[in-house]
Amino acid sequence: MAIIISGKDYVSQHIDSLKTRCGEISKKKVPFMKVILVGANPASLSYVSHKKKLCEKVGAKFEIVEIHPEVEAQDFLKIVDEINKDAEVDGMIIQLPLPSQLKKLDIYNLVLPQKDIDGFHVQNLKDIYENKITESSLIPCTPKGVMKLLDFHKIELKGKDVVVVGRSHIVGKPIFHLMLNRNATVTICHSNTKNLPEICKRADIVVVAVGNSRFYNSSFSHKDQIIIDVGISRDQENKLCGDVDFKELEDCVQALTPVPGGVGPMTVFSLIENLIIATEKKYI
Ligand code: GUN
């Protein structure tokens, strides 16, 4: 039986320290985040509701700015700009994905770096690309959450062969750099990679972030492998599942994360931590 790396357990053990930290900064300013939500993508609605719940649980303020799905780019930019200028707001995220008419925008760089609690802005990514991370760096939430989970389980990265499957701006690329900063040997794979099973089979640790339900099975793994499943989708029965075939692998790898209850809660936890960091940077 593999070790189950649970994000849900991590959050329940660490929520109190986040609450205390939020309480401290709240003596000067209650952290306040706004989420821009364009349209009503069901997955986005669900993610945003988890963010709201944890944010309010630690004592911070949360507001959703709902925007019509056919909004024109210029009007959308005006809304973002207004929130950027609002001194009351400490953190802002633009929930992705966005409708096609907004995809031409420089979306990752619209939120001011000091309010960019998603950690997508090039000015924030610089810290991880240059290996100059500090306590106050705003690191992308899913990659940050993955690192927290690995550290919590005392999984050493130095010298390990790590394979990242997926090259997105928000997960694959930042994880690649964070692992490299810890002196792992990192391979990044994507849709054009040849022999994916063969490459994954050589890895000590695999991070799978594709969004292709349960494709990662025993043909990719071995008994000593540690698997972090970032994928989240719904199967034919509308059941939430990850990229990893959990049932097939739970008895034949060293450790793996479940879906739900694995990386997802870590993303939300890291977002709220980033909100507190952004507020502390402004007021301490
Ligand atoms: N959509 C899916 N994941 C994310 C995320 O981490 N941040 C934002 N803004 N949108 C997302």
PDB file of C-alpha atoms and ligand atoms in Angstrom:
ATOM      1  CA  MET A   1       0.000   0.000   0.000  1.00  0.00           C
ATOM      2  CA  ALA A   2       1.428   3.370  -1.036  1.00  0.00           C
ATOM      3  CA  ILE A   3       1.740   6.376   1.256  1.00  0.00           C
ATOM      4  CA  ILE A   4      -1.173   8.711   0.528  1.00  0.00           C
ATOM      5  CA  ILE A   5       0.087  12.295   0.340  1.00  0.00           C
ATOM      6  CA  SER A   6      -2.972  14.207   1.488  1.00  0.00           C
ATOM      7  CA  GLY A   7      -3.329  17.941   0.929  1.00  0.00           C
ATOM      8  CA  LYS A   8      -6.527  17.926   2.936  1.00  0.00           C
ATOM      9  CA  ASP A   9      -4.614  16.680   6.010  1.00  0.00           C
ATOM     10  CA  TYR A  10      -1.865  19.265   5.445  1.00  0.00           C
ATOM     11  CA  VAL A  11      -4.412  22.073   5.382  1.00  0.00           C
ATOM     12  CA  SER A  12      -6.238  20.904   8.485  1.00  0.00           C
ATOM     13  CA  GLN A  13      -2.896  20.787  10.358  1.00  0.00           C
ATOM     14  CA  HIS A  14      -1.720  24.214   9.162  1.00  0.00           C
ATOM     15  CA  ILE A  15      -4.888  26.296   8.989  1.00  0.00           C
ATOM     16  CA  ASP A  16      -4.494  27.569  12.551  1.00  0.00           C
ATOM     17  CA  SER A  17      -1.060  29.063  11.879  1.00  0.00           C
ATOM     18  CA  LEU A  18      -2.440  30.815   8.788  1.00  0.00           C
ATOM     19  CA  LYS A  19      -5.344  32.119  10.875  1.00  0.00           C
ATOM     20  CA  THR A  20      -2.921  33.439  13.520  1.00  0.00           C
ATOM     21  CA  ARG A  21      -0.812  35.139  10.857  1.00  0.00           C
ATOM     22  CA  CYS A  22      -3.931  36.684   9.318  1.00  0.00           C
ATOM     23  CA  GLY A  23      -5.014  37.859  12.782  1.00  0.00           C
ATOM     24  CA  GLU A  24      -1.661  39.582  13.340  1.00  0.00           C
ATOM     25  CA  ILE A  25      -1.706  41.577  10.093  1.00  0.00           C
ATOM     26  CA  SER A  26      -5.413  42.326  10.574  1.00  0.00           C
ATOM     27  CA  LYS A  27      -4.435  44.593  13.507  1.00  0.00           C
ATOM     28  CA  LYS A  28      -3.150  46.912  10.761  1.00  0.00           C
ATOM     29  CA  LYS A  29      -5.267  45.897   7.782  1.00  0.00           C
ATOM     30  CA  VAL A  30      -7.641  42.985   7.176  1.00  0.00           C
ATOM     31  CA  PRO A  31      -6.361  41.192   4.042  1.00  0.00           C
ATOM     32  CA  PHE A  32      -8.832  41.672   1.199  1.00  0.00           C
ATOM     33  CA  MET A  33      -8.841  39.805  -2.099  1.00  0.00           C
ATOM     34  CA  LYS A  34     -10.968  40.169  -5.196  1.00  0.00           C
ATOM     35  CA  VAL A  35     -11.548  37.477  -7.800  1.00  0.00           C
ATOM     36  CA  ILE A  36     -12.512  38.457 -11.323  1.00  0.00           C
ATOM     37  CA  LEU A  37     -14.815  35.790 -12.675  1.00  0.00           C
ATOM     38  CA  VAL A  38     -15.835  36.051 -16.323  1.00  0.00           C
ATOM     39  CA  GLY A  39     -18.875  33.921 -17.126  1.00  0.00           C
ATOM     40  CA  ALA A  40     -19.902  30.832 -15.201  1.00  0.00           C
ATOM     41  CA  ASN A  41     -17.564  27.996 -16.095  1.00  0.00           C
ATOM     42  CA  PRO A  42     -18.669  25.227 -13.656  1.00  0.00           C
ATOM     43  CA  ALA A  43     -15.088  24.257 -12.732  1.00  0.00           C
ATOM     44  CA  SER A  44     -14.195  27.913 -12.093  1.00  0.00           C
ATOM     45  CA  LEU A  45     -17.291  28.383  -9.920  1.00  0.00           C
ATOM     46  CA  SER A  46     -16.245  25.406  -7.832  1.00  0.00           C
ATOM     47  CA  TYR A  47     -12.598  26.587  -7.477  1.00  0.00           C
ATOM     48  CA  VAL A  48     -13.724  30.095  -6.537  1.00  0.00           C
ATOM     49  CA  SER A  49     -16.105  28.775  -3.876  1.00  0.00           C
ATOM     50  CA  HIS A  50     -13.214  26.818  -2.268  1.00  0.00           C
ATOM     51  CA  LYS A  51     -11.068  29.970  -2.309  1.00  0.00           C
ATOM     52  CA  LYS A  52     -13.828  32.017  -0.684  1.00  0.00           C
ATOM     53  CA  LYS A  53     -14.400  29.410   2.013  1.00  0.00           C
ATOM     54  CA  LEU A  54     -10.762  29.199   3.117  1.00  0.00           C
ATOM     55  CA  CYS A  55     -10.223  32.941   2.834  1.00  0.00           C
ATOM     56  CA  GLU A  56     -13.130  33.684   5.154  1.00  0.00           C
ATOM     57  CA  LYS A  57     -12.121  30.825   7.480  1.00  0.00           C
ATOM     58  CA  VAL A  58      -8.767  32.504   8.195  1.00  0.00           C
ATOM     59  CA  GLY A  59     -10.469  35.865   8.719  1.00  0.00           C
ATOM     60  CA  ALA A  60      -9.659  37.610   5.439  1.00  0.00           C
ATOM     61  CA  LYS A  61     -12.109  39.415   3.151  1.00  0.00           C
ATOM     62  CA  PHE A  62     -13.203  38.005  -0.185  1.00  0.00           C
ATOM     63  CA  GLU A  63     -15.225  39.427  -3.043  1.00  0.00           C
ATOM     64  CA  ILE A  64     -16.160  38.063  -6.442  1.00  0.00           C
ATOM     65  CA  VAL A  65     -16.428  40.496  -9.340  1.00  0.00           C
ATOM     66  CA  GLU A  66     -18.750  38.784 -11.810  1.00  0.00           C
ATOM     67  CA  ILE A  67     -18.368  39.812 -15.435  1.00  0.00           C
ATOM     68  CA  HIS A  68     -20.530  39.007 -18.460  1.00  0.00           C
ATOM     69  CA  PRO A  69     -18.885  36.313 -20.666  1.00  0.00           C
ATOM     70  CA  GLU A  70     -19.120  38.534 -23.754  1.00  0.00           C
ATOM     71  CA  VAL A  71     -17.363  41.512 -22.163  1.00  0.00           C
ATOM     72  CA  GLU A  72     -15.157  43.447 -24.586  1.00  0.00           C
ATOM     73  CA  ALA A  73     -11.422  43.533 -23.927  1.00  0.00           C
ATOM     74  CA  GLN A  74     -11.371  47.317 -23.291  1.00  0.00           C
ATOM     75  CA  ASP A  75     -14.132  47.108 -20.664  1.00  0.00           C
ATOM     76  CA  PHE A  76     -12.433  44.146 -19.023  1.00  0.00           C
ATOM     77  CA  LEU A  77      -9.147  46.084 -18.823  1.00  0.00           C
ATOM     78  CA  LYS A  78     -10.953  49.019 -17.179  1.00  0.00           C
ATOM     79  CA  ILE A  79     -12.284  46.758 -14.411  1.00  0.00           C
ATOM     80  CA  VAL A  80      -8.836  45.252 -13.767  1.00  0.00           C
ATOM     81  CA  ASP A  81      -7.295  48.711 -13.709  1.00  0.00           C
ATOM     82  CA  GLU A  82      -9.833  49.979 -11.180  1.00  0.00           C
ATOM     83  CA  ILE A  83      -9.060  47.098  -8.813  1.00  0.00           C
ATOM     84  CA  ASN A  84      -5.326  47.622  -9.323  1.00  0.00           C
ATOM     85  CA  LYS A  85      -5.815  51.226  -8.174  1.00  0.00           C
ATOM     86  CA  ASP A  86      -8.096  50.413  -5.237  1.00  0.00           C
ATOM     87  CA  ALA A  87      -5.957  50.786  -2.092  1.00  0.00           C
ATOM     88  CA  GLU A  88      -8.452  48.680  -0.092  1.00  0.00           C
ATOM     89  CA  VAL A  89      -7.691  45.597  -2.210  1.00  0.00           C
ATOM     90  CA  ASP A  90      -4.517  43.691  -1.268  1.00  0.00           C
ATOM     91  CA  GLY A  91      -4.746  40.791  -3.702  1.00  0.00           C
ATOM     92  CA  MET A  92      -6.465  40.123  -7.020  1.00  0.00           C
ATOM     93  CA  ILE A  93      -6.777  37.110  -9.273  1.00  0.00           C
ATOM     94  CA  ILE A  94      -8.323  36.709 -12.691  1.00  0.00           C
ATOM     95  CA  GLN A  95      -9.900  33.262 -12.638  1.00  0.00           C
ATOM     96  CA  LEU A  96      -8.883  31.239 -15.703  1.00  0.00           C
ATOM     97  CA  PRO A  97      -9.872  30.155 -18.288  1.00  0.00           C
ATOM     98  CA  LEU A  98     -11.131  33.300 -20.002  1.00  0.00           C
ATOM     99  CA  PRO A  99     -13.423  33.546 -23.061  1.00  0.00           C
ATOM    100  CA  SER A 100     -11.708  33.743 -26.451  1.00  0.00           C
ATOM    101  CA  GLN A 101     -12.066  37.539 -26.976  1.00  0.00           C
ATOM    102  CA  LEU A 102      -9.834  38.112 -23.898  1.00  0.00           C
ATOM    103  CA  LYS A 103      -7.150  35.606 -24.796  1.00  0.00           C
ATOM    104  CA  LYS A 104      -5.242  38.187 -26.885  1.00  0.00           C
ATOM    105  CA  LEU A 105      -4.532  40.203 -23.716  1.00  0.00           C
ATOM    106  CA  ASP A 106      -1.260  39.930 -21.795  1.00  0.00           C
ATOM    107  CA  ILE A 107      -3.307  38.181 -19.159  1.00  0.00           C
ATOM    108  CA  TYR A 108      -0.545  37.069 -16.768  1.00  0.00           C
ATOM    109  CA  ASN A 109       0.785  40.622 -16.422  1.00  0.00           C
ATOM    110  CA  LEU A 110      -2.431  42.619 -15.949  1.00  0.00           C
ATOM    111  CA  VAL A 111      -2.588  42.423 -12.165  1.00  0.00           C
ATOM    112  CA  LEU A 112       0.000  44.655 -10.484  1.00  0.00           C
ATOM    113  CA  PRO A 113       2.908  42.516  -9.218  1.00  0.00           C
ATOM    114  CA  GLN A 114       2.270  43.556  -5.588  1.00  0.00           C
ATOM    115  CA  LYS A 115      -1.365  42.365  -5.842  1.00  0.00           C
ATOM    116  CA  ASP A 116      -0.601  39.324  -7.989  1.00  0.00           C
ATOM    117  CA  ILE A 117      -1.340  36.596  -5.438  1.00  0.00           C
ATOM    118  CA  ASP A 118      -1.544  34.012  -8.267  1.00  0.00           C
ATOM    119  CA  GLY A 119       2.180  34.679  -8.788  1.00  0.00           C
ATOM    120  CA  PHE A 120       1.775  34.793 -12.580  1.00  0.00           C
ATOM    121  CA  HIS A 121       3.383  38.188 -13.274  1.00  0.00           C
ATOM    122  CA  VAL A 122       6.830  38.039 -14.884  1.00  0.00           C
ATOM    123  CA  GLN A 123       8.193  40.222 -12.070  1.00  0.00           C
ATOM    124  CA  ASN A 124       7.118  37.595  -9.515  1.00  0.00           C
ATOM    125  CA  LEU A 125       8.277  34.649 -11.631  1.00  0.00           C
ATOM    126  CA  LYS A 126      11.740  36.245 -11.729  1.00  0.00           C
ATOM    127  CA  ASP A 127      12.293  35.118  -8.114  1.00  0.00           C
ATOM    128  CA  ILE A 128      11.904  31.464  -9.017  1.00  0.00           C
ATOM    129  CA  TYR A 129      13.673  31.675 -12.383  1.00  0.00           C
ATOM    130  CA  GLU A 130      16.691  33.328 -10.752  1.00  0.00           C
ATOM    131  CA  ASN A 131      16.540  31.085  -7.653  1.00  0.00           C
ATOM    132  CA  LYS A 132      16.128  34.139  -5.399  1.00  0.00           C
ATOM    133  CA  ILE A 133      13.084  33.094  -3.404  1.00  0.00           C
ATOM    134  CA  THR A 134      12.468  34.888  -0.114  1.00  0.00           C
ATOM    135  CA  GLU A 135       9.736  34.693   2.540  1.00  0.00           C
ATOM    136  CA  SER A 136       7.874  37.416   0.697  1.00  0.00           C
ATOM    137  CA  SER A 137       8.036  35.958  -2.831  1.00  0.00           C
ATOM    138  CA  LEU A 138       4.663  35.483  -4.498  1.00  0.00           C
ATOM    139  CA  ILE A 139       5.063  31.977  -5.938  1.00  0.00           C
ATOM    140  CA  PRO A 140       2.384  30.438  -8.219  1.00  0.00           C
ATOM    141  CA  CYS A 141      -0.069  28.635  -5.956  1.00  0.00           C
ATOM    142  CA  THR A 142      -0.190  25.076  -7.319  1.00  0.00           C
ATOM    143  CA  PRO A 143       3.609  24.761  -7.671  1.00  0.00           C
ATOM    144  CA  LYS A 144       4.050  26.304  -4.207  1.00  0.00           C
ATOM    145  CA  GLY A 145       1.523  23.832  -2.789  1.00  0.00           C
ATOM    146  CA  VAL A 146       3.289  20.879  -4.421  1.00  0.00           C
ATOM    147  CA  MET A 147       6.608  21.934  -2.841  1.00  0.00           C
ATOM    148  CA  LYS A 148       4.950  22.305   0.573  1.00  0.00           C
ATOM    149  CA  LEU A 149       3.547  18.765   0.303  1.00  0.00           C
ATOM    150  CA  LEU A 150       6.926  17.290  -0.687  1.00  0.00           C
ATOM    151  CA  ASP A 151       8.663  19.148   2.157  1.00  0.00           C
ATOM    152  CA  PHE A 152       6.014  18.108   4.661  1.00  0.00           C
ATOM    153  CA  HIS A 153       6.584  14.472   3.705  1.00  0.00           C
ATOM    154  CA  LYS A 154      10.368  15.020   3.873  1.00  0.00           C
ATOM    155  CA  ILE A 155      10.804  13.971   0.259  1.00  0.00           C
ATOM    156  CA  GLU A 156      14.361  14.895  -0.739  1.00  0.00           C
ATOM    157  CA  LEU A 157      14.763  16.445  -4.198  1.00  0.00           C
ATOM    158  CA  LYS A 158      18.518  16.901  -4.467  1.00  0.00           C
ATOM    159  CA  GLY A 159      19.915  14.592  -7.143  1.00  0.00           C
ATOM    160  CA  LYS A 160      16.508  13.015  -7.842  1.00  0.00           C
ATOM    161  CA  ASP A 161      15.178  12.419 -11.343  1.00  0.00           C
ATOM    162  CA  VAL A 162      11.976  14.423 -11.597  1.00  0.00           C
ATOM    163  CA  VAL A 163       9.649  14.330 -14.588  1.00  0.00           C
ATOM    164  CA  VAL A 164       7.020  17.052 -15.011  1.00  0.00           C
ATOM    165  CA  VAL A 165       4.273  16.153 -17.483  1.00  0.00           C
ATOM    166  CA  GLY A 166       2.699  19.411 -18.743  1.00  0.00           C
ATOM    167  CA  ARG A 167       4.304  22.731 -19.635  1.00  0.00           C
ATOM    168  CA  SER A 168       1.679  25.314 -18.645  1.00  0.00           C
ATOM    169  CA  HIS A 169       2.552  28.810 -17.423  1.00  0.00           C
ATOM    170  CA  ILE A 170       0.714  28.236 -14.178  1.00  0.00           C
ATOM    171  CA  VAL A 171       1.894  24.726 -13.254  1.00  0.00           C
ATOM    172  CA  GLY A 172       4.477  22.908 -15.403  1.00  0.00           C
ATOM    173  CA  LYS A 173       7.007  25.688 -16.030  1.00  0.00           C
ATOM    174  CA  PRO A 174       7.130  27.083 -12.467  1.00  0.00           C
ATOM    175  CA  ILE A 175       7.380  23.548 -11.014  1.00  0.00           C
ATOM    176  CA  PHE A 176      10.264  22.834 -13.371  1.00  0.00           C
ATOM    177  CA  HIS A 177      12.166  25.823 -11.907  1.00  0.00           C
ATOM    178  CA  LEU A 178      11.272  25.125  -8.281  1.00  0.00           C
ATOM    179  CA  MET A 179      12.538  21.534  -8.607  1.00  0.00           C
ATOM    180  CA  LEU A 180      15.673  22.704 -10.413  1.00  0.00           C
ATOM    181  CA  ASN A 181      16.322  25.196  -7.593  1.00  0.00           C
ATOM    182  CA  ARG A 182      16.366  22.194  -5.232  1.00  0.00           C
ATOM    183  CA  ASN A 183      19.014  20.483  -7.370  1.00  0.00           C
ATOM    184  CA  ALA A 184      16.785  17.832  -8.892  1.00  0.00           C
ATOM    185  CA  THR A 185      17.445  16.703 -12.467  1.00  0.00           C
ATOM    186  CA  VAL A 186      14.244  17.823 -14.149  1.00  0.00           C
ATOM    187  CA  THR A 187      12.721  16.699 -17.433  1.00  0.00           C
ATOM    188  CA  ILE A 188       9.646  18.456 -18.738  1.00  0.00           C
ATOM    189  CA  CYS A 189       7.352  16.507 -21.064  1.00  0.00           C
ATOM    190  CA  HIS A 190       4.394  17.658 -23.171  1.00  0.00           C
ATOM    191  CA  SER A 191       2.020  16.619 -25.927  1.00  0.00           C
ATOM    192  CA  ASN A 192       4.829  16.217 -28.480  1.00  0.00           C
ATOM    193  CA  THR A 193       7.064  14.133 -26.231  1.00  0.00           C
ATOM    194  CA  LYS A 194       7.970  10.764 -27.694  1.00  0.00           C
ATOM    195  CA  ASN A 195       8.056   7.686 -25.444  1.00  0.00           C
ATOM    196  CA  LEU A 196       6.338   9.328 -22.464  1.00  0.00           C
ATOM    197  CA  PRO A 197       5.897   6.037 -20.541  1.00  0.00           C
ATOM    198  CA  GLU A 198       9.581   5.224 -20.977  1.00  0.00           C
ATOM    199  CA  ILE A 199      10.687   8.666 -19.703  1.00  0.00           C
ATOM    200  CA  CYS A 200       8.325   8.554 -16.711  1.00  0.00           C
ATOM    201  CA  LYS A 201       9.421   5.033 -15.798  1.00  0.00           C
ATOM    202  CA  ARG A 202      12.942   6.335 -15.169  1.00  0.00           C
ATOM    203  CA  ALA A 203      11.751   9.022 -12.737  1.00  0.00           C
ATOM    204  CA  ASP A 204      11.967   9.005  -8.950  1.00  0.00           C
ATOM    205  CA  ILE A 205       9.240  11.661  -8.747  1.00  0.00           C
ATOM    206  CA  VAL A 206       6.604  12.516 -11.356  1.00  0.00           C
ATOM    207  CA  VAL A 207       4.351  15.580 -11.375  1.00  0.00           C
ATOM    208  CA  VAL A 208       1.450  15.036 -13.766  1.00  0.00           C
ATOM    209  CA  ALA A 209      -0.451  18.152 -14.845  1.00  0.00           C
ATOM    210  CA  VAL A 210      -2.280  17.415 -18.053  1.00  0.00           C
ATOM    211  CA  GLY A 211      -6.037  17.213 -17.386  1.00  0.00           C
ATOM    212  CA  ASN A 212      -6.512  13.830 -19.071  1.00  0.00           C
ATOM    213  CA  SER A 213      -8.474  11.639 -16.686  1.00  0.00           C
ATOM    214  CA  ARG A 214      -6.655   8.574 -15.308  1.00  0.00           C
ATOM    215  CA  PHE A 215      -4.253   8.225 -18.252  1.00  0.00           C
ATOM    216  CA  TYR A 216      -1.231   7.740 -15.972  1.00  0.00           C
ATOM    217  CA  ASN A 217      -1.178   4.022 -15.166  1.00  0.00           C
ATOM    218  CA  SER A 218       1.295   1.276 -14.293  1.00  0.00           C
ATOM    219  CA  SER A 219       2.941   1.460 -17.722  1.00  0.00           C
ATOM    220  CA  PHE A 220       4.472   4.826 -16.592  1.00  0.00           C
ATOM    221  CA  SER A 221       5.486   3.923 -13.039  1.00  0.00           C
ATOM    222  CA  HIS A 222       7.543   1.628 -10.824  1.00  0.00           C
ATOM    223  CA  LYS A 223       7.287   0.516  -7.211  1.00  0.00           C
ATOM    224  CA  ASP A 224       9.587   3.235  -5.798  1.00  0.00           C
ATOM    225  CA  GLN A 225       7.996   6.139  -7.650  1.00  0.00           C
ATOM    226  CA  ILE A 226       6.374   9.168  -5.954  1.00  0.00           C
ATOM    227  CA  ILE A 227       3.511  10.637  -7.986  1.00  0.00           C
ATOM    228  CA  ILE A 228       1.996  14.091  -7.603  1.00  0.00           C
ATOM    229  CA  ASP A 229      -1.282  14.379  -9.486  1.00  0.00           C
ATOM    230  CA  VAL A 230      -2.170  17.958 -10.410  1.00  0.00           C
ATOM    231  CA  GLY A 231      -4.804  17.018 -12.994  1.00  0.00           C
ATOM    232  CA  ILE A 232      -8.449  17.476 -12.220  1.00  0.00           C
ATOM    233  CA  SER A 233     -11.294  16.532 -14.511  1.00  0.00           C
ATOM    234  CA  ARG A 234     -14.531  14.582 -14.552  1.00  0.00           C
ATOM    235  CA  ASP A 235     -14.915  11.044 -15.843  1.00  0.00           C
ATOM    236  CA  GLN A 236     -17.800   9.689 -17.921  1.00  0.00           C
ATOM    237  CA  GLU A 237     -19.876   9.300 -14.765  1.00  0.00           C
ATOM    238  CA  ASN A 238     -19.181  12.948 -13.886  1.00  0.00           C
ATOM    239  CA  LYS A 239     -16.979  11.847 -10.978  1.00  0.00           C
ATOM    240  CA  LEU A 240     -14.041  14.102 -10.061  1.00  0.00           C
ATOM    241  CA  CYS A 241     -10.732  12.426 -10.929  1.00  0.00           C
ATOM    242  CA  GLY A 242      -7.090  13.146 -11.566  1.00  0.00           C
ATOM    243  CA  ASP A 243      -4.615  12.313 -14.334  1.00  0.00           C
ATOM    244  CA  VAL A 244      -3.496   9.264 -12.362  1.00  0.00           C
ATOM    245  CA  ASP A 245      -5.301   5.949 -12.248  1.00  0.00           C
ATOM    246  CA  PHE A 246      -5.288   5.960  -8.450  1.00  0.00           C
ATOM    247  CA  LYS A 247      -6.990   2.571  -8.024  1.00  0.00           C
ATOM    248  CA  GLU A 248      -4.486   0.836 -10.257  1.00  0.00           C
ATOM    249  CA  LEU A 249      -1.439   2.511  -8.686  1.00  0.00           C
ATOM    250  CA  GLU A 250      -2.204   2.757  -4.975  1.00  0.00           C
ATOM    251  CA  ASP A 251      -0.735  -0.688  -4.363  1.00  0.00           C
ATOM    252  CA  CYS A 252       2.251  -0.485  -6.641  1.00  0.00           C
ATOM    253  CA  VAL A 253       4.078   2.845  -6.111  1.00  0.00           C
ATOM    254  CA  GLN A 254       5.836   4.384  -3.094  1.00  0.00           C
ATOM    255  CA  ALA A 255       3.531   7.385  -2.604  1.00  0.00           C
ATOM    256  CA  LEU A 256       0.859   9.319  -4.474  1.00  0.00           C
ATOM    257  CA  THR A 257      -1.636  12.141  -4.052  1.00  0.00           C
ATOM    258  CA  PRO A 258      -5.393  11.504  -4.266  1.00  0.00           C
ATOM    259  CA  VAL A 259      -7.920  13.530  -6.288  1.00  0.00           C
ATOM    260  CA  PRO A 260      -9.835  15.153  -4.714  1.00  0.00           C
ATOM    261  CA  GLY A 261      -7.997  15.967  -1.476  1.00  0.00           C
ATOM    262  CA  GLY A 262      -4.440  16.063  -2.822  1.00  0.00           C
ATOM    263  CA  VAL A 263      -2.958  19.075  -4.611  1.00  0.00           C
ATOM    264  CA  GLY A 264      -6.265  21.007  -4.891  1.00  0.00           C
ATOM    265  CA  PRO A 265      -6.467  22.072  -1.217  1.00  0.00           C
ATOM    266  CA  MET A 266      -2.753  23.011  -1.361  1.00  0.00           C
ATOM    267  CA  THR A 267      -3.414  25.448  -4.216  1.00  0.00           C
ATOM    268  CA  VAL A 268      -6.115  27.204  -2.207  1.00  0.00           C
ATOM    269  CA  PHE A 269      -3.971  27.254   0.963  1.00  0.00           C
ATOM    270  CA  SER A 270      -1.048  28.784  -0.962  1.00  0.00           C
ATOM    271  CA  LEU A 271      -3.303  31.434  -2.512  1.00  0.00           C
ATOM    272  CA  ILE A 272      -4.505  32.575   0.898  1.00  0.00           C
ATOM    273  CA  GLU A 273      -0.930  32.536   2.190  1.00  0.00           C
ATOM    274  CA  ASN A 274       0.048  34.719  -0.791  1.00  0.00           C
ATOM    275  CA  LEU A 275      -2.777  37.135   0.111  1.00  0.00           C
ATOM    276  CA  ILE A 276      -1.376  37.431   3.624  1.00  0.00           C
ATOM    277  CA  ILE A 277       2.169  37.912   2.261  1.00  0.00           C
ATOM    278  CA  ALA A 278       0.954  40.656  -0.121  1.00  0.00           C
ATOM    279  CA  THR A 279      -0.796  42.415   2.784  1.00  0.00           C
ATOM    280  CA  GLU A 280       2.213  42.066   5.105  1.00  0.00           C
ATOM    281  CA  LYS A 281       4.524  43.513   2.435  1.00  0.00           C
ATOM    282  CA  LYS A 282       2.284  46.573   2.218  1.00  0.00           C
ATOM    283  CA  TYR A 283       1.686  47.217   5.911  1.00  0.00           C
ATOM    284  CA  ILE A 284       4.673  45.889   7.885  1.00  0.00           C
TER     285      ILE A 284
HETATM  286  N1  GUN B   1      -7.737  28.312 -13.110  1.00  0.00           N
HETATM  287  C1  GUN B   1      -7.266  27.092 -12.761  1.00  0.00           C
HETATM  288  N2  GUN B   1      -6.275  27.214 -11.852  1.00  0.00           N
HETATM  289  C2  GUN B   1      -6.113  28.538 -11.624  1.00  0.00           C
HETATM  290  C3  GUN B   1      -5.245  29.297 -10.778  1.00  0.00           C
HETATM  291  O1  GUN B   1      -4.393  28.775 -10.049  1.00  0.00           O
HETATM  292  N3  GUN B   1      -5.414  30.656 -10.834  1.00  0.00           N
HETATM  293  C4  GUN B   1      -6.327  31.257 -11.646  1.00  0.00           C
HETATM  294  N4  GUN B   1      -6.388  32.580 -11.634  1.00  0.00           N
HETATM  295  N5  GUN B   1      -7.133  30.573 -12.440  1.00  0.00           N
HETATM  296  C5  GUN B   1      -7.035  29.234 -12.427  1.00  0.00           C
END
